[in-house]
Coordinates of N, CA and C in Angstrom, one line a residue:
T1 N 0.8 -1.2 0.0 CA 0.0 0.0 0.0 C 0.9 1.2 0.0
R2 N 0.4 2.3 -0.6 CA 1.3 3.5 -0.9 C 0.5 4.8 -0.6
T3 N 1.2 5.8 -0.4 CA 0.6 7.1 -0.4 C 0.2 7.5 -1.8
M4 N -0.8 8.4 -1.9 CA -1.3 8.8 -3.2 C -1.6 10.2 -3.2
E5 N -1.3 10.9 -4.4 CA -1.6 12.3 -4.6 C -2.8 12.4 -5.5
I6 N -3.8 13.1 -5.1 CA -5.0 13.3 -6.0 C -5.1 14.8 -6.3
R7 N -5.1 15.1 -7.6 CA -5.3 16.5 -8.0 C -6.7 16.9 -8.0
D8 N -7.1 17.8 -7.2 CA -8.5 18.3 -7.1 C -8.7 19.7 -7.6
V9 N -9.7 19.9 -8.4 CA -9.9 21.3 -8.9 C -10.2 22.3 -7.9
I10 N -10.7 21.9 -6.7 CA -11.0 22.9 -5.6 C -9.9 23.1 -4.7
H11 N -9.2 22.0 -4.2 CA -8.2 22.1 -3.2 C -6.8 21.9 -3.7
G12 N -6.6 21.6 -4.9 CA -5.3 21.4 -5.4 C -4.8 19.9 -5.1
T13 N -3.6 19.7 -4.8 CA -3.1 18.4 -4.5 C -3.5 17.9 -3.1
I14 N -4.1 16.7 -3.0 CA -4.5 16.1 -1.7 C -3.8 14.8 -1.6
E15 N -3.0 14.7 -0.5 CA -2.2 13.5 -0.3 C -3.0 12.5 0.7
T16 N -3.0 11.3 0.3 CA -3.6 10.3 1.2 C -2.6 9.3 1.8
S17 N -2.8 8.9 3.0 CA -1.9 7.9 3.6 C -2.0 6.5 3.0
P18 N -1.1 5.6 3.3 CA -1.3 4.2 2.8 C -2.5 3.6 3.3
Q19 N -2.9 3.9 4.5 CA -4.2 3.3 5.1 C -5.4 3.9 4.3
E20 N -5.4 5.2 4.1 CA -6.5 5.8 3.4 C -6.6 5.3 1.9
T21 N -5.4 5.2 1.3 CA -5.3 4.7 -0.1 C -6.0 3.3 -0.2
L22 N -5.7 2.4 0.8 CA -6.3 1.1 0.9 C -7.8 1.2 0.9
I23 N -8.4 2.1 1.6 CA -9.8 2.2 1.7 C -10.4 2.8 0.4
I24 N -9.7 3.8 -0.1 CA -10.1 4.5 -1.4 C -10.2 3.4 -2.5
E25 N -9.2 2.5 -2.5 CA -9.2 1.5 -3.6 C -10.2 0.4 -3.4
S26 N -10.9 0.4 -2.3 CA -11.9 -0.7 -2.1 C -13.1 -0.5 -3.0
P27 N -13.8 -1.6 -3.3 CA -15.0 -1.4 -4.1 C -16.1 -0.5 -3.5
F28 N -16.2 -0.5 -2.1 CA -17.2 0.3 -1.5 C -16.9 1.8 -1.8
F29 N -15.7 2.2 -1.8 CA -15.4 3.6 -2.0 C -15.4 3.9 -3.5
Q30 N -14.9 3.0 -4.3 CA -14.8 3.3 -5.8 C -16.2 3.4 -6.4
R31 N -17.2 2.8 -5.8 CA -18.6 3.0 -6.3 C -19.0 4.5 -6.2
L32 N -18.4 5.3 -5.4 CA -18.8 6.7 -5.3 C -18.5 7.5 -6.5
R33 N -17.6 6.9 -7.3 CA -17.3 7.5 -8.6 C -18.5 7.6 -9.5
N34 N -19.5 6.7 -9.3 CA -20.7 6.6 -10.1 C -21.9 7.2 -9.5
I35 N -21.7 7.9 -8.3 CA -22.8 8.5 -7.7 C -22.6 10.0 -7.8
K36 N -23.5 10.7 -8.6 CA -23.4 12.1 -8.8 C -23.7 12.9 -7.5
Q37 N -22.9 13.9 -7.3 CA -23.1 14.7 -6.1 C -24.5 15.3 -6.0
L38 N -25.0 15.8 -7.2 CA -26.3 16.5 -7.2 C -27.4 15.8 -7.9
G39 N -27.3 14.5 -8.0 CA -28.4 13.7 -8.6 C -28.7 14.2 -10.1
F40 N -29.9 14.6 -10.3 CA -30.3 15.0 -11.7 C -30.0 16.4 -12.0
S41 N -29.3 17.1 -11.1 CA -29.1 18.6 -11.3 C -28.4 18.9 -12.6
E42 N -27.7 18.0 -13.2 CA -27.0 18.3 -14.5 C -28.0 18.6 -15.6
N43 N -29.3 18.2 -15.4 CA -30.2 18.6 -16.4 C -30.6 20.1 -16.4
S44 N -30.3 20.7 -15.3 CA -30.5 22.2 -15.2 C -29.1 22.9 -15.3
Y45 N -28.1 22.3 -14.6 CA -26.8 22.9 -14.6 C -25.8 21.9 -15.3
T46 N -25.6 22.1 -16.5 CA -24.9 21.0 -17.3 C -23.5 20.6 -16.8
G47 N -22.9 21.5 -16.0 CA -21.6 21.2 -15.5 C -21.6 20.4 -14.2
A48 N -22.8 20.2 -13.7 CA -22.9 19.5 -12.4 C -22.8 18.0 -12.5
T49 N -21.7 17.5 -13.0 CA -21.5 16.1 -13.2 C -20.5 15.5 -12.2
H50 N -20.1 16.3 -11.2 CA -19.1 15.8 -10.2 C -19.8 14.8 -9.3
N51 N -18.9 14.0 -8.6 CA -19.4 12.9 -7.9 C -19.0 12.9 -6.4
R52 N -19.6 11.9 -5.7 CA -19.4 11.8 -4.2 C -17.9 11.4 -3.9
F53 N -17.3 10.8 -4.9 CA -15.9 10.3 -4.7 C -14.9 11.5 -4.4
I54 N -14.9 12.5 -5.3 CA -14.0 13.6 -5.1 C -14.4 14.5 -4.0
H55 N -15.7 14.6 -3.8 CA -16.2 15.4 -2.6 C -15.7 14.8 -1.3
S56 N -15.8 13.5 -1.2 CA -15.3 12.8 0.0 C -13.8 13.0 0.3
I57 N -13.0 13.0 -0.8 CA -11.6 13.2 -0.7 C -11.3 14.6 -0.4
G58 N -12.1 15.5 -0.9 CA -11.9 17.0 -0.6 C -12.2 17.2 0.9
V59 N -13.1 16.5 1.5 CA -13.4 16.7 2.9 C -12.2 16.3 3.8
I60 N -11.4 15.4 3.3 CA -10.2 15.0 4.0 C -9.2 16.2 4.2
R61 N -9.1 16.9 3.1 CA -8.2 18.1 3.2 C -8.6 19.1 4.2
L62 N -9.9 19.3 4.2 CA -10.5 20.3 5.2 C -10.4 19.7 6.6
A63 N -10.5 18.4 6.7 CA -10.4 17.8 8.1 C -9.0 18.0 8.6
T64 N -8.0 17.9 7.8 CA -6.6 18.1 8.3 C -6.4 19.6 8.7
I65 N -6.8 20.5 7.9 CA -6.7 22.0 8.2 C -7.4 22.3 9.5
A66 N -8.7 21.8 9.6 CA -9.5 22.1 10.7 C -8.9 21.6 12.0
F67 N -8.4 20.3 11.9 CA -7.7 19.7 13.1 C -6.5 20.5 13.5
Q68 N -5.7 20.9 12.6 CA -4.5 21.7 12.9 C -4.8 23.0 13.6
N69 N -5.9 23.7 13.1 CA -6.2 25.0 13.7 C -7.0 24.9 15.0
V70 N -7.8 23.8 15.2 CA -8.6 23.7 16.4 C -7.9 22.9 17.5
L71 N -7.2 21.8 17.2 CA -6.7 20.9 18.2 C -5.2 20.7 18.3
A72 N -4.5 21.0 17.2 CA -3.0 20.7 17.2 C -2.2 21.2 18.4
H73 N -2.6 22.4 18.9 CA -1.8 22.9 20.0 C -2.2 22.3 21.3
L74 N -3.2 21.5 21.3 CA -3.6 20.8 22.6 C -3.1 19.3 22.6
L75 N -2.8 18.8 21.5 CA -2.4 17.4 21.3 C -1.0 17.3 20.7
S76 N -0.4 16.2 21.0 CA 0.9 15.9 20.4 C 1.2 14.4 20.3
G77 N 2.2 14.1 19.6 CA 2.7 12.7 19.5 C 1.6 11.7 19.0
K78 N 1.5 10.5 19.7 CA 0.6 9.5 19.3 C -0.8 9.9 19.4
D79 N -1.1 10.7 20.4 CA -2.5 11.1 20.6 C -3.0 11.9 19.4
A80 N -2.2 12.9 19.0 CA -2.6 13.7 17.8 C -2.7 12.8 16.6
E81 N -1.7 11.9 16.4 CA -1.6 11.1 15.3 C -2.9 10.2 15.1
R82 N -3.3 9.6 16.2 CA -4.5 8.7 16.1 C -5.8 9.4 15.9
L83 N -5.9 10.6 16.6 CA -7.2 11.3 16.4 C -7.3 12.0 15.1
I84 N -6.2 12.5 14.5 CA -6.4 13.0 13.2 C -6.6 11.9 12.1
A85 N -6.0 10.8 12.4 CA -6.2 9.6 11.4 C -7.7 9.2 11.5
A86 N -8.2 9.2 12.7 CA -9.6 8.8 12.8 C -10.6 9.8 12.2
L87 N -10.2 11.1 12.4 CA -11.0 12.2 11.8 C -11.0 12.2 10.3
R88 N -9.8 12.0 9.8 CA -9.7 12.0 8.3 C -10.5 10.8 7.7
M89 N -10.4 9.6 8.4 CA -11.2 8.5 7.9 C -12.7 8.7 8.0
A90 N -13.1 9.4 9.1 CA -14.5 9.7 9.2 C -14.9 10.6 8.1
A91 N -14.1 11.6 7.8 CA -14.3 12.5 6.7 C -14.4 11.8 5.3
L92 N -13.5 10.9 5.1 CA -13.5 10.1 3.9 C -14.8 9.3 3.7
L93 N -15.3 8.7 4.8 CA -16.4 7.7 4.7 C -17.7 8.3 5.1
H94 N -17.8 9.6 5.3 CA -19.1 10.2 5.7 C -20.2 10.0 4.7
D95 N -19.9 9.8 3.4 CA -21.0 9.6 2.4 C -21.0 8.2 1.8
I96 N -20.3 7.3 2.5 CA -20.1 5.9 1.9 C -21.4 5.2 1.7
G97 N -22.5 5.6 2.5 CA -23.7 4.9 2.4 C -24.7 5.5 1.4
H98 N -24.3 6.4 0.6 CA -25.2 7.0 -0.4 C -25.6 6.0 -1.5
G99 N -26.9 6.0 -1.9 CA -27.3 5.2 -3.0 C -27.2 5.8 -4.3
P100 N -27.6 5.1 -5.4 CA -27.5 5.7 -6.7 C -28.2 7.0 -6.8
L101 N -27.6 7.9 -7.5 CA -28.2 9.3 -7.8 C -28.3 10.1 -6.5
S102 N -27.5 9.7 -5.5 CA -27.4 10.4 -4.2 C -28.7 10.5 -3.5
H103 N -29.2 11.6 -3.0 CA -30.4 11.7 -2.2 C -31.7 11.3 -3.0
T104 N -31.6 11.4 -4.3 CA -32.7 11.2 -5.2 C -33.4 9.9 -4.9
T105 N -32.7 8.8 -4.6 CA -33.2 7.5 -4.5 C -33.4 7.0 -3.1
E106 N -33.3 7.9 -2.1 CA -33.5 7.5 -0.7 C -35.0 7.1 -0.4
F107 N -35.9 7.6 -1.3 CA -37.3 7.2 -1.0 C -37.5 5.7 -1.1
S108 N -36.6 5.0 -1.8 CA -36.8 3.6 -2.0 C -36.1 2.7 -0.9
M109 N -35.4 3.4 0.0 CA -34.7 2.6 1.1 C -35.7 2.0 2.0
P110 N -35.4 0.8 2.6 CA -36.3 0.1 3.5 C -36.4 0.7 4.9
E111 N -37.2 0.1 5.7 CA -37.3 0.6 7.1 C -35.9 0.3 7.8
V112 N -35.5 1.2 8.7 CA -34.2 1.1 9.3 C -34.0 -0.1 10.1
K113 N -35.1 -0.7 10.6 CA -35.0 -1.9 11.4 C -34.4 -3.1 10.6
K114 N -34.6 -3.0 9.3 CA -34.1 -4.1 8.5 C -32.5 -4.1 8.3
L115 N -31.9 -3.0 8.7 CA -30.5 -2.9 8.6 C -29.7 -3.6 9.8
G116 N -30.5 -3.9 10.8 CA -29.9 -4.6 12.0 C -28.9 -3.8 12.8
L117 N -29.3 -2.5 13.0 CA -28.4 -1.6 13.8 C -28.8 -1.4 15.2
E118 N -29.9 -2.2 15.7 CA -30.4 -1.9 17.0 C -29.5 -2.2 18.1
H119 N -28.5 -3.1 17.9 CA -27.5 -3.4 18.9 C -26.5 -2.3 19.2
L120 N -26.5 -1.3 18.4 CA -25.6 -0.2 18.6 C -26.0 0.8 19.7
G121 N -27.2 0.6 20.2 CA -27.7 1.5 21.3 C -28.2 2.8 20.8
L122 N -28.5 2.9 19.5 CA -29.1 4.1 19.0 C -30.6 4.2 19.3
S123 N -31.0 5.4 19.7 CA -32.4 5.6 20.0 C -33.1 6.2 18.8
F124 N -33.6 5.4 17.9 CA -34.3 5.9 16.8 C -35.6 5.1 16.5
N125 N -36.5 5.6 15.8 CA -37.7 4.9 15.5 C -37.4 3.8 14.5
Q126 N -37.6 2.6 14.9 CA -37.2 1.5 14.1 C -38.1 1.4 12.8
L127 N -39.3 2.1 12.9 CA -40.2 2.0 11.7 C -39.9 3.1 10.7
R128 N -39.1 4.0 11.0 CA -38.8 5.1 10.0 C -38.0 4.5 8.9
Q129 N -38.0 5.2 7.8 CA -37.2 4.8 6.6 C -35.8 5.1 6.8
A130 N -34.9 4.1 6.3 CA -33.5 4.3 6.4 C -33.0 5.4 5.5
N131 N -31.9 6.0 5.8 CA -31.3 7.0 5.0 C -29.8 6.7 4.7
H132 N -29.1 7.5 4.0 CA -27.7 7.2 3.7 C -26.8 7.2 4.9
E133 N -27.2 7.9 5.9 CA -26.4 7.9 7.1 C -26.5 6.6 7.9
D134 N -27.7 5.9 7.8 CA -27.8 4.6 8.4 C -27.0 3.6 7.6
Y135 N -27.0 3.7 6.3 CA -26.2 2.8 5.5 C -24.7 3.0 5.7
T136 N -24.4 4.2 6.0 CA -22.9 4.5 6.2 C -22.5 3.8 7.5
L137 N -23.3 3.8 8.5 CA -23.0 3.0 9.7 C -22.9 1.5 9.4
K138 N -23.9 1.1 8.6 CA -23.9 -0.4 8.3 C -22.6 -0.8 7.6
I139 N -22.2 0.0 6.6 CA -21.0 -0.3 5.8 C -19.7 -0.3 6.7
I140 N -19.6 0.7 7.5 CA -18.5 0.9 8.4 C -18.4 -0.3 9.4
L141 N -19.5 -0.7 10.0 CA -19.5 -1.6 11.1 C -19.9 -3.0 10.8
Q142 N -20.6 -3.2 9.7 CA -21.1 -4.6 9.4 C -21.1 -4.9 7.9
S143 N -19.9 -4.8 7.3 CA -19.8 -5.1 5.9 C -18.4 -5.7 5.6
S144 N -18.1 -6.1 4.4 CA -16.8 -6.6 4.0 C -15.7 -5.5 4.1
L145 N -16.2 -4.2 4.2 CA -15.2 -3.1 4.5 C -14.7 -3.1 5.9
T146 N -15.5 -3.6 6.8 CA -15.1 -3.6 8.2 C -13.8 -4.2 8.6
P147 N -13.5 -5.5 8.1 CA -12.2 -6.0 8.4 C -11.1 -5.3 7.7
I148 N -11.3 -4.7 6.6 CA -10.3 -3.9 5.9 C -9.9 -2.7 6.8
L149 N -10.9 -2.0 7.3 CA -10.7 -0.9 8.2 C -9.9 -1.3 9.4
K150 N -10.3 -2.5 10.0 CA -9.6 -3.0 11.2 C -8.1 -3.2 10.9
K151 N -7.8 -3.9 9.8 CA -6.5 -4.2 9.5 C -5.6 -3.0 9.1
A152 N -6.2 -2.1 8.4 CA -5.5 -0.9 8.0 C -5.1 0.0 9.1
F153 N -5.9 0.1 10.2 CA -5.6 1.0 11.3 C -5.2 0.3 12.6
I154 N -4.8 -0.9 12.5 CA -4.5 -1.7 13.7 C -3.3 -1.1 14.5
N155 N -2.4 -0.5 13.8 CA -1.2 0.1 14.4 C -1.6 1.5 15.1
F156 N -2.7 2.0 14.8 CA -3.2 3.3 15.4 C -4.1 3.0 16.6
G157 N -4.5 1.8 16.7 CA -5.5 1.5 17.8 C -6.9 2.0 17.4
I158 N -7.1 2.2 16.1 CA -8.4 2.7 15.6 C -9.3 1.5 15.2
E159 N -10.5 1.4 15.8 CA -11.5 0.4 15.4 C -12.6 1.1 14.5
P160 N -13.3 0.3 13.7 CA -14.4 0.9 13.0 C -15.4 1.7 13.8
I161 N -15.6 1.2 15.0 CA -16.6 1.9 15.9 C -16.2 3.3 16.2
H162 N -14.9 3.5 16.3 CA -14.4 4.9 16.6 C -14.7 5.8 15.5
I163 N -14.5 5.3 14.3 CA -14.8 6.1 13.1 C -16.3 6.5 13.1
A164 N -17.1 5.4 13.3 CA -18.6 5.6 13.4 C -19.0 6.6 14.5
C165 N -18.3 6.5 15.6 CA -18.6 7.4 16.7 C -18.4 8.9 16.4
I166 N -17.4 9.2 15.6 CA -17.2 10.5 15.1 C -18.4 11.0 14.3
L167 N -18.8 10.1 13.4 CA -19.9 10.5 12.5 C -21.3 10.6 13.2
N168 N -21.5 9.7 14.2 CA -22.8 9.7 14.9 C -22.6 9.8 16.4
D169 N -23.0 10.9 16.9 CA -22.7 11.2 18.4 C -23.7 10.4 19.3
G170 N -24.6 9.6 18.7 CA -25.5 8.8 19.5 C -25.0 7.4 19.8
L171 N -24.0 7.0 19.1 CA -23.4 5.7 19.3 C -22.7 5.6 20.6
K172 N -22.7 4.5 21.3 CA -22.0 4.3 22.5 C -20.6 3.8 22.2
C173 N -19.6 4.5 22.8 CA -18.2 4.1 22.6 C -17.8 3.4 23.9
A174 N -17.4 2.1 23.8 CA -17.1 1.3 25.0 C -15.8 1.6 25.6
D175 N -14.9 2.3 25.0 CA -13.6 2.5 25.6 C -13.3 4.0 25.7
D176 N -12.1 4.4 26.1 CA -11.7 5.8 26.3 C -10.9 6.3 25.2
F177 N -11.1 5.8 24.0 CA -10.3 6.2 22.8 C -10.2 7.7 22.6
F178 N -11.3 8.4 22.9 CA -11.4 9.9 22.7 C -11.0 10.7 23.9
I179 N -10.7 10.1 25.0 CA -10.4 10.8 26.2 C -8.9 10.9 26.5
I180 N -8.4 12.1 26.5 CA -7.0 12.3 26.8 C -6.9 13.4 27.9
Q181 N -6.2 13.0 28.9 CA -6.0 13.8 30.1 C -7.3 14.4 30.6
N182 N -8.3 13.5 30.7 CA -9.6 13.8 31.2 C -10.5 14.7 30.3
I183 N -10.0 14.9 29.1 CA -10.8 15.7 28.2 C -11.3 14.8 27.1
D184 N -12.7 14.8 26.8 CA -13.3 14.0 25.8 C -13.3 14.8 24.5
Y185 N -12.5 14.3 23.5 CA -12.4 15.0 22.3 C -13.4 14.6 21.2
R186 N -14.3 13.6 21.6 CA -15.3 13.2 20.6 C -16.2 14.3 20.2
P187 N -16.8 15.1 21.1 CA -17.8 16.1 20.7 C -17.2 17.0 19.6
V188 N -16.0 17.5 19.8 CA -15.5 18.5 18.8 C -15.1 17.8 17.5
L189 N -14.7 16.6 17.5 CA -14.4 15.8 16.3 C -15.7 15.6 15.5
H190 N -16.7 15.3 16.3 CA -18.0 15.1 15.6 C -18.5 16.4 15.0
Q191 N -18.4 17.5 15.7 CA -18.8 18.8 15.2 C -18.1 19.2 14.0
L192 N -16.8 18.8 13.9 CA -16.0 19.2 12.7 C -16.6 18.5 11.5
V193 N -17.2 17.3 11.6 CA -17.7 16.6 10.5 C -19.2 16.8 10.3
S194 N -19.9 17.0 11.4 CA -21.3 17.2 11.3 C -21.9 18.2 12.3
S195 N -22.1 19.4 11.8 CA -22.7 20.5 12.6 C -23.2 21.5 11.7
E196 N -23.5 22.7 12.2 CA -24.0 23.8 11.4 C -22.9 24.4 10.5
I197 N -21.7 24.3 11.0 CA -20.5 24.8 10.3 C -19.5 23.6 10.3
D198 N -19.6 22.7 9.3 CA -18.7 21.6 9.3 C -18.0 21.5 7.9
I199 N -17.0 20.6 7.9 CA -16.1 20.5 6.8 C -16.8 19.8 5.6
D200 N -17.8 19.0 5.8 CA -18.6 18.4 4.8 C -19.3 19.5 4.0
R201 N -20.0 20.4 4.7 CA -20.8 21.5 4.1 C -19.9 22.5 3.4
M202 N -18.7 22.8 4.1 CA -17.8 23.7 3.4 C -17.4 23.2 2.1
D203 N -17.1 21.9 2.0 CA -16.6 21.4 0.7 C -17.7 21.4 -0.4
Y204 N -18.9 20.9 0.0 CA -19.9 20.8 -1.1 C -20.5 22.2 -1.5
L205 N -20.5 23.2 -0.6 CA -20.9 24.5 -1.0 C -20.0 25.1 -2.1
I206 N -18.7 25.0 -1.8 CA -17.7 25.5 -2.8 C -17.7 24.7 -4.0
R207 N -17.7 23.4 -3.9 CA -17.7 22.5 -5.0 C -18.9 22.6 -5.9
D208 N -20.1 22.6 -5.3 CA -21.3 22.7 -6.1 C -21.4 24.0 -6.8
S209 N -21.0 25.1 -6.1 CA -21.0 26.4 -6.8 C -20.1 26.4 -8.0
F210 N -19.0 25.8 -7.9 CA -18.0 25.7 -9.0 C -18.6 25.0 -10.2
Y211 N -19.1 23.8 -9.9 CA -19.6 23.0 -11.0 C -21.0 23.4 -11.6
T212 N -21.8 24.1 -10.8 CA -23.0 24.6 -11.4 C -22.9 26.0 -12.0
G213 N -21.7 26.6 -11.8 CA -21.5 28.0 -12.3 C -22.3 29.0 -11.6
T214 N -22.7 28.8 -10.4 CA -23.4 29.8 -9.6 C -22.5 30.4 -8.5
S215 N -23.0 31.5 -7.9 CA -22.2 32.2 -6.9 C -22.7 32.1 -5.5
Y216 N -24.0 31.6 -5.3 CA -24.6 31.7 -4.0 C -24.0 30.7 -3.0
G217 N -23.2 29.8 -3.4 CA -22.6 28.9 -2.4 C -21.2 29.3 -2.0
K218 N -20.7 30.4 -2.6 CA -19.3 30.8 -2.4 C -19.1 31.5 -1.0
F219 N -18.0 31.2 -0.4 CA -17.7 31.9 0.9 C -16.2 31.9 1.1
D220 N -15.7 32.6 2.1 CA -14.3 32.6 2.3 C -13.9 31.4 3.1
M221 N -13.7 30.3 2.5 CA -13.4 29.0 3.2 C -12.1 29.0 4.0
E222 N -11.1 29.5 3.4 CA -9.8 29.5 4.1 C -9.9 30.4 5.4
W223 N -10.5 31.5 5.3 CA -10.7 32.3 6.5 C -11.5 31.6 7.6
L224 N -12.6 31.0 7.2 CA -13.5 30.4 8.1 C -12.8 29.2 8.8
V225 N -12.1 28.4 8.0 CA -11.5 27.2 8.6 C -10.3 27.6 9.6
S226 N -9.6 28.7 9.2 CA -8.5 29.1 10.0 C -8.9 29.8 11.3
N227 N -10.2 30.2 11.4 CA -10.7 30.8 12.6 C -11.6 29.9 13.4
L228 N -11.6 28.6 13.1 CA -12.3 27.7 13.9 C -11.5 27.5 15.2
T229 N -12.2 27.3 16.3 CA -11.5 27.0 17.6 C -12.3 26.1 18.4
H230 N -11.9 25.9 19.7 CA -12.5 24.9 20.6 C -12.9 25.7 21.9
H231 N -13.8 25.1 22.6 CA -14.1 25.6 24.0 C -14.3 24.4 24.9
I232 N -13.7 24.4 26.0 CA -13.8 23.4 27.0 C -14.9 23.7 28.0
V233 N -15.9 22.8 28.1 CA -17.0 23.0 29.0 C -17.1 21.8 30.0
E234 N -17.0 22.0 31.2 CA -17.1 21.0 32.2 C -16.1 19.8 31.9
N235 N -14.9 20.2 31.6 CA -13.9 19.2 31.3 C -14.1 18.4 30.0
K236 N -15.0 18.9 29.1 CA -15.2 18.3 27.9 C -14.9 19.2 26.8
C237 N -14.2 18.7 25.7 CA -13.7 19.6 24.6 C -14.8 19.5 23.6

């Protein structure tokens, strides 16, 4: 397994680690090449043919910058290494559960109870319709990708459940993976990937604006990311 450099029209050169390259080359991630970011929008905006594959890789780059600005001065050594590796992998896999044509085909997904996620301790209505986020958890935790993830990150002490816990703050984490010197870093890692101002949204707003030729999604991304910070409340980060 090797490092890989991917040339992105939005972020320039994005380098992936050997572990990330292994996941990118898996069939689960390669299928994202065939899932259009904006579904049928190319019928209105002819340039909007970009896919979930490059969007997910773009979020990796923002994950790295956000981590460095928000947490790098608090963490060092092995602690920083494993948390940024887990964050980058969560960023890479956040859309892995998308179906064909992205959100367009979610109407055909089954009830969430059929995915067998009840043992994870999530409190959701078992009768509701599943969505791509449910399938993302399924793929990370209960698919042929799961042992690949375990093997790839065994030297970091990262398990698939840790990646899933960053994406979904309702999951129970059985160990202290995210706790360093009595500070729980899971909330801030989750917020970087999924919140009102997150790296997923930052990438798709800029990317979708570029490919649709519109301006209403543009913002000063570099300034915003560089000004992200953390706040410790009741010994939790």
